[in-house]
Coordinates of C-alpha atoms in Angstrom, one line a residue:
M1 CA -11.5 -104.3 66.3
L2 CA -8.6 -102.4 68.0
S3 CA -7.2 -105.2 69.3
S4 CA -7.3 -107.9 66.5
A5 CA -5.6 -105.0 63.8
R6 CA -2.6 -104.6 67.3
R7 CA -2.2 -108.3 66.4
L8 CA -1.7 -108.0 62.4
L9 CA 0.8 -105.2 63.0
P10 CA 4.8 -106.1 63.9
S11 CA 5.8 -104.6 66.6
A12 CA 8.1 -101.7 67.4
S13 CA 11.0 -104.0 68.4
S14 CA 10.2 -106.1 66.0
L15 CA 10.6 -104.0 62.9
T16 CA 13.8 -102.0 64.5
S17 CA 15.4 -105.3 64.5
N18 CA 14.5 -106.1 61.4
N19 CA 15.9 -103.1 59.4
C20 CA 19.4 -103.5 61.4
N21 CA 19.2 -107.6 59.6
I22 CA 18.3 -105.9 56.2
A23 CA 20.4 -103.2 56.7
S24 CA 24.0 -105.2 57.4
R25 CA 22.7 -106.9 54.6
A26 CA 22.9 -105.2 52.2
T27 CA 26.1 -103.5 53.1
S28 CA 27.8 -106.5 53.5
M29 CA 26.7 -107.4 49.9
M30 CA 28.3 -104.2 49.2
F31 CA 31.2 -104.7 50.2
S32 CA 31.6 -108.4 49.3
R33 CA 31.3 -108.0 46.0
G34 CA 33.5 -109.9 44.0
M35 CA 36.2 -108.1 42.0
T36 CA 39.2 -109.1 39.3
I37 CA 42.8 -108.2 40.4
L38 CA 45.0 -107.8 37.7
S39 CA 48.2 -108.1 38.9
S40 CA 51.0 -106.6 36.7
E41 CA 51.4 -108.7 34.3
S42 CA 48.2 -109.2 32.9
K43 CA 47.5 -105.6 33.4
E44 CA 50.7 -105.3 30.1
E45 CA 48.2 -108.1 28.4
F46 CA 45.0 -106.4 28.9
K47 CA 46.2 -103.6 27.5
K48 CA 47.4 -105.3 24.6
E49 CA 44.6 -106.9 23.5
N50 CA 41.9 -104.8 22.0
Y51 CA 38.3 -103.7 22.7
N52 CA 36.7 -105.7 20.0
A53 CA 39.5 -109.2 20.8
R54 CA 38.0 -109.2 24.1
M55 CA 34.6 -109.2 23.0
A56 CA 35.1 -112.1 21.0
K57 CA 36.7 -113.7 23.7
T58 CA 34.1 -113.1 25.9
R59 CA 31.4 -114.0 22.9
R60 CA 30.2 -110.6 24.3
P61 CA 28.6 -108.9 21.7
V62 CA 30.4 -105.0 21.0
S63 CA 27.7 -102.1 21.8
P64 CA 26.7 -100.3 19.1
H65 CA 27.4 -96.4 19.7
V66 CA 25.2 -93.6 18.6
T67 CA 25.1 -95.5 15.3
I68 CA 21.0 -96.8 16.3
Y69 CA 20.6 -94.1 18.8
S70 CA 17.4 -92.1 17.5
F71 CA 18.4 -89.1 19.6
P72 CA 14.7 -87.0 20.9
I73 CA 13.8 -84.1 19.2
C74 CA 14.8 -81.8 22.2
A75 CA 18.1 -83.2 22.1
L76 CA 17.8 -82.9 18.6
A77 CA 16.9 -78.7 18.8
S78 CA 19.8 -79.1 22.4
I79 CA 22.4 -79.6 20.4
T80 CA 21.3 -77.0 17.7
T81 CA 21.2 -74.1 20.2
R82 CA 25.0 -75.0 20.8
V83 CA 26.0 -75.8 17.3
T84 CA 24.3 -72.2 15.8
G85 CA 25.5 -70.4 18.8
C86 CA 29.4 -71.9 18.3
A87 CA 28.4 -70.8 14.5
L88 CA 27.7 -67.6 15.1
S89 CA 31.3 -66.7 17.4
F90 CA 33.3 -68.7 15.1
G91 CA 31.0 -66.6 11.7
A92 CA 31.6 -62.7 14.0
A93 CA 35.4 -63.5 14.6
G94 CA 36.5 -64.6 10.6
L95 CA 34.3 -61.5 9.7
G96 CA 36.8 -59.3 12.0
A97 CA 39.8 -61.4 11.6
L98 CA 39.1 -60.7 7.6
E99 CA 38.0 -57.2 8.6
L100 CA 42.1 -57.4 10.6
I101 CA 44.5 -58.6 8.1
G102 CA 43.0 -57.5 4.4
G103 CA 41.7 -54.0 5.8
N104 CA 39.0 -52.1 5.9
G105 CA 36.3 -52.9 3.6
T106 CA 37.9 -56.6 2.5
A107 CA 33.9 -58.4 5.2
L108 CA 32.2 -56.1 2.5
S109 CA 33.4 -56.9 -0.5
L110 CA 33.4 -60.7 0.6
M111 CA 30.1 -61.0 0.7
S112 CA 29.4 -58.5 -2.2
D113 CA 31.3 -61.6 -4.7
I114 CA 29.4 -64.1 -2.9
G115 CA 26.1 -62.3 -3.6
N116 CA 26.5 -61.5 -7.2
S117 CA 27.9 -65.6 -7.5
G118 CA 25.1 -66.7 -9.6
L119 CA 21.6 -67.4 -7.3
V120 CA 22.0 -70.8 -5.8
L121 CA 25.7 -69.2 -4.3
S122 CA 24.1 -66.5 -3.1
S123 CA 20.8 -68.3 -2.3
G124 CA 22.6 -70.8 0.0
A125 CA 25.0 -68.5 1.9
K126 CA 22.2 -66.0 2.7
F127 CA 20.1 -69.1 4.7
A128 CA 23.6 -70.5 5.9
V129 CA 23.9 -67.5 7.4
A130 CA 20.5 -66.6 8.2
F131 CA 19.6 -70.1 9.9
P132 CA 21.8 -70.1 12.9
I133 CA 20.7 -66.6 13.7
V134 CA 16.9 -67.1 13.5
Y135 CA 17.9 -70.4 15.0
H136 CA 19.9 -69.4 18.1
Y137 CA 16.9 -66.5 18.3
F138 CA 14.1 -68.1 19.4
G139 CA 16.2 -70.8 21.4
G140 CA 17.1 -67.6 23.3
L141 CA 13.4 -66.5 23.3
R142 CA 11.3 -70.1 24.2
H143 CA 15.2 -70.0 27.1
L144 CA 13.2 -67.0 27.9
V145 CA 9.6 -68.4 28.2
W146 CA 10.7 -71.2 29.8
D147 CA 12.7 -69.1 32.7
N148 CA 9.4 -67.2 33.2
A149 CA 6.8 -69.7 32.9
P150 CA 8.3 -73.7 34.3
E151 CA 4.6 -74.7 34.1
M152 CA 5.5 -75.2 30.7
L153 CA 8.5 -76.8 31.4
T154 CA 7.1 -80.4 30.7
N155 CA 8.3 -83.1 28.5
V156 CA 5.4 -82.6 25.9
D157 CA 5.3 -78.7 26.0
V158 CA 8.7 -78.9 25.4
E159 CA 9.1 -81.8 22.3
K160 CA 6.2 -79.3 20.8
T161 CA 8.1 -76.2 21.4
S162 CA 11.6 -78.0 19.9
Y163 CA 9.5 -78.9 16.6
G164 CA 8.0 -75.6 16.6
L165 CA 11.8 -74.1 17.0
I166 CA 12.7 -76.0 14.0
G167 CA 9.7 -74.9 11.9
A168 CA 10.0 -71.4 12.5
S169 CA 13.6 -71.3 11.9
V170 CA 13.2 -72.9 9.1
L171 CA 10.8 -70.7 7.7
V172 CA 11.9 -67.7 8.3
S173 CA 15.2 -68.1 6.6
G174 CA 13.7 -69.7 4.2
V175 CA 11.6 -65.6 4.2
A176 CA 15.0 -64.4 4.8
L177 CA 16.1 -66.2 0.6
V178 CA 14.0 -63.9 -0.9
V179 CA 14.8 -60.3 1.4

């Protein structure tokens, strides 16, 4: 039985020579790839032609961009966390600049004027301030949980928490409209 198995398996020397042949073929294929070398004249012509004209000439379709790509909910949640962080930074800087330029109490009077301007405008302003704060805070808590429990960092769990993050943020920010 053992001798028949030895006859079926290749010897070590044949494996080594086969591996060398495969490696040399792969190396030669890697370095013998056909390339287009542009002369300085053709380089200038290439620069003059726009992308759509080149694609029409080659009869290749123009690549669709993010207009048809559907972002996964995890990517949208991540992007929204970053955008809300930037919005909070710019909002805080704007309020600080308003106080420095307008004097003491300018930001308070602006907020009071917005609050007294009617239900639609004041509710929209409250939501516009509450949502970034709540969303960014809940997103930070989510990352804190992931840091302490990495086993929760699976594709399925990340998708579930993304939906939960968005839902909880909208809900809590909606409650802030009533307060």
